[in-house]
């Protein structure tokens, strides 16, 4: 790294942590302490920092408002290859196999671009495991956290996040009625807009009786009211079935029950959350002799495996990678500003898109 790049890195660490240690910075960057001291002297002469014993501190940021510097681990042949990372991001995710891997990929991509490293904890939707993983990330030296809670709202978890003293962004979860003065930010897909996309596509094809079925998740909590509003705006009847699947119910029984109710109500199109349920429903419909989309159009929600169904499913596609990237950008802004109180809390809603495939068509008259 050349002199300007190295000195900019020093200034960035000062903005994020408030202090820089000569010995630690030299070890992490693989340069001599003399080189670091020379850089600090030049920056001090330019009025960019204040030299202290063993390193330097920021001039413009009071130490009490900064994320204090954490010394790196001992360097050696088996040392962490990312030991020179500018910051450490802790990510708490509920599922290692569906939906969230792409969110994590986007976050990791952006973290590396900004010179950071990531630690990942997975809760598998278990609140007890979630608490353990969160404490592991905090104890492991995370400078900031991205958190997707196992449930839609866990007051104990929110309280711990507020009290941990780190910048926190809730990912695909909302932030409501936090303690006064708390700064929890959020990035989530606008699922209500996703429901409106699905309804709009079906209306353009000529459908007037549109139903929905889903299971009870944080996503469904936004989808259902969004779906109802979309029908109302389009002037469509709101009495088409909206079925909430019971967890633990036999999948084939779920699909058959939903299919029977849809046909009894004269529904010609359905929005189904998520892809797994949509694929199961599709199989049940085909087994009963229905043609998809001739007799019934289907739109799936999530677009994880929708394209792989027996009839490739039209699907609402949340911008998962963008959600991860934007979330990292929010915490980096807060870290690099040098003071958590210096920025207003931000809550970002990202619009999904619609992937049109073979499962939707005009209704038969």
Tab-separated table of N, CA and C in Angstrom, residues 91-95 100 120-138 145-161 170-171 173 218:
chain	number	residue	atom	x	y	z
A	91	UNK	N	-22.939	-10.832	11.851
A	91	UNK	CA	-24.198	-11.052	11.138
A	91	UNK	C	-24.933	-12.216	11.803
A	92	UNK	N	-26.158	-11.970	12.254
A	92	UNK	CA	-26.999	-13.001	12.862
A	92	UNK	C	-28.143	-13.302	11.909
A	93	UNK	N	-28.155	-14.538	11.380
A	93	UNK	CA	-29.128	-14.932	10.360
A	93	UNK	C	-29.913	-16.146	10.838
A	94	UNK	N	-31.188	-16.259	10.462
A	94	UNK	CA	-31.989	-17.374	10.980
A	94	UNK	C	-31.882	-18.672	10.187
A	95	UNK	N	-31.470	-18.601	8.914
A	95	UNK	CA	-31.570	-19.794	8.063
A	95	UNK	C	-30.347	-19.889	7.152
A	100	UNK	N	-31.989	-16.415	3.057
A	100	UNK	CA	-30.990	-15.560	3.677
A	100	UNK	C	-29.552	-15.760	3.181
A	120	UNK	N	-20.285	-14.772	11.213
A	120	UNK	CA	-21.670	-15.185	10.990
A	120	UNK	C	-22.150	-16.084	12.119
A	121	UNK	N	-23.345	-15.798	12.629
A	121	UNK	CA	-24.028	-16.674	13.568
A	121	UNK	C	-25.377	-17.047	12.995
A	122	UNK	N	-25.783	-18.305	13.152
A	122	UNK	CA	-27.046	-18.799	12.597
A	122	UNK	C	-27.924	-19.300	13.730
A	123	UNK	N	-29.156	-18.808	13.787
A	123	UNK	CA	-30.056	-19.172	14.886
A	123	UNK	C	-30.959	-20.349	14.566
A	124	UNK	N	-31.169	-20.645	13.298
A	124	UNK	CA	-32.119	-21.681	12.858
A	124	UNK	C	-33.515	-21.461	13.472
A	125	UNK	N	-33.880	-20.195	13.603
A	125	UNK	CA	-35.189	-19.793	14.129
A	125	UNK	C	-35.417	-20.276	15.571
A	126	UNK	N	-34.350	-20.498	16.301
A	126	UNK	CA	-34.429	-20.925	17.696
A	126	UNK	C	-34.051	-19.738	18.580
A	127	UNK	N	-34.993	-19.168	19.361
A	127	UNK	CA	-34.686	-17.982	20.179
A	127	UNK	C	-33.539	-18.201	21.162
A	128	UNK	N	-33.454	-19.386	21.768
A	128	UNK	CA	-32.354	-19.646	22.706
A	128	UNK	C	-31.014	-19.651	21.982
A	129	UNK	N	-30.970	-20.315	20.846
A	129	UNK	CA	-29.736	-20.333	20.054
A	129	UNK	C	-29.397	-18.928	19.569
A	130	UNK	N	-30.422	-18.160	19.247
A	130	UNK	CA	-30.219	-16.794	18.783
A	130	UNK	C	-29.494	-15.958	19.829
A	131	UNK	N	-29.917	-16.062	21.082
A	131	UNK	CA	-29.271	-15.291	22.144
A	131	UNK	C	-27.814	-15.704	22.327
A	132	UNK	N	-27.550	-16.998	22.238
A	132	UNK	CA	-26.172	-17.482	22.369
A	132	UNK	C	-25.310	-16.958	21.226
A	133	UNK	N	-25.818	-17.035	20.010
A	133	UNK	CA	-25.063	-16.585	18.844
A	133	UNK	C	-24.805	-15.080	18.900
A	134	UNK	N	-25.791	-14.314	19.361
A	134	UNK	CA	-25.615	-12.871	19.464
A	134	UNK	C	-24.493	-12.532	20.441
A	135	UNK	N	-24.489	-13.174	21.602
A	135	UNK	CA	-23.440	-12.901	22.587
A	135	UNK	C	-22.072	-13.324	22.060
A	136	UNK	N	-22.034	-14.389	21.279
A	136	UNK	CA	-20.756	-14.820	20.687
A	136	UNK	C	-20.210	-13.775	19.724
A	137	UNK	N	-21.100	-13.199	18.934
A	137	UNK	CA	-20.658	-12.168	17.982
A	137	UNK	C	-20.143	-10.930	18.717
A	138	UNK	N	-20.862	-10.516	19.763
A	138	UNK	CA	-20.441	-9.337	20.513
A	138	UNK	C	-19.103	-9.595	21.209
A	145	UNK	N	-23.485	-4.758	13.997
A	145	UNK	CA	-24.274	-5.975	13.849
A	145	UNK	C	-25.349	-5.817	12.772
A	146	UNK	N	-25.533	-6.870	11.976
A	146	UNK	CA	-26.716	-7.037	11.138
A	146	UNK	C	-27.500	-8.188	11.736
A	147	UNK	N	-28.781	-7.967	12.036
A	147	UNK	CA	-29.550	-8.960	12.780
A	147	UNK	C	-30.886	-9.224	12.098
A	148	UNK	N	-31.160	-10.498	11.841
A	148	UNK	CA	-32.497	-10.929	11.458
A	148	UNK	C	-33.007	-11.794	12.581
A	149	UNK	N	-33.980	-11.300	13.332
A	149	UNK	CA	-34.455	-12.014	14.508
A	149	UNK	C	-35.236	-13.257	14.094
A	150	UNK	N	-35.228	-14.243	14.988
A	150	UNK	CA	-35.901	-15.506	14.711
A	150	UNK	C	-37.417	-15.337	14.664
A	151	UNK	N	-37.939	-14.366	15.389
A	151	UNK	CA	-39.371	-14.084	15.385
A	151	UNK	C	-39.589	-12.668	14.855
A	152	UNK	N	-40.847	-12.332	14.613
A	152	UNK	CA	-41.145	-11.004	14.084
A	152	UNK	C	-40.757	-9.913	15.065
A	153	UNK	N	-40.939	-10.194	16.362
A	153	UNK	CA	-40.622	-9.179	17.359
A	153	UNK	C	-40.330	-9.862	18.696
A	154	UNK	N	-39.106	-9.724	19.167
A	154	UNK	CA	-38.686	-10.300	20.444
A	154	UNK	C	-38.213	-9.146	21.320
A	155	UNK	N	-39.026	-8.700	22.279
A	155	UNK	CA	-38.651	-7.540	23.103
A	155	UNK	C	-37.316	-7.719	23.817
A	156	UNK	N	-37.025	-8.928	24.297
A	156	UNK	CA	-35.765	-9.155	25.007
A	156	UNK	C	-34.573	-8.986	24.074
A	157	UNK	N	-34.721	-9.476	22.852
A	157	UNK	CA	-33.634	-9.316	21.875
A	157	UNK	C	-33.437	-7.845	21.548
A	158	UNK	N	-34.530	-7.125	21.300
A	158	UNK	CA	-34.422	-5.707	20.969
A	158	UNK	C	-33.749	-4.935	22.105
A	159	UNK	N	-34.096	-5.263	23.334
A	159	UNK	CA	-33.491	-4.576	24.471
A	159	UNK	C	-31.988	-4.822	24.524
A	160	UNK	N	-31.579	-6.064	24.246
A	160	UNK	CA	-30.141	-6.377	24.242
A	160	UNK	C	-29.426	-5.626	23.124
A	161	UNK	N	-30.051	-5.520	21.985
A	161	UNK	CA	-29.430	-4.811	20.860
A	161	UNK	C	-29.299	-3.322	21.156
A	170	UNK	N	-31.381	-3.968	11.618
A	170	UNK	CA	-32.277	-5.109	11.505
A	170	UNK	C	-32.493	-5.396	10.021
A	171	UNK	N	-32.347	-6.650	9.634
A	171	UNK	CA	-32.417	-7.045	8.227
A	171	UNK	C	-33.685	-7.859	7.987
A	173	UNK	N	-36.508	-7.137	8.888
A	173	UNK	CA	-37.361	-6.980	10.054
A	173	UNK	C	-37.582	-5.483	10.278
A	218	UNK	N	-42.998	-13.422	9.427
A	218	UNK	CA	-42.859	-11.964	9.339
A	218	UNK	C	-43.137	-11.422	7.936
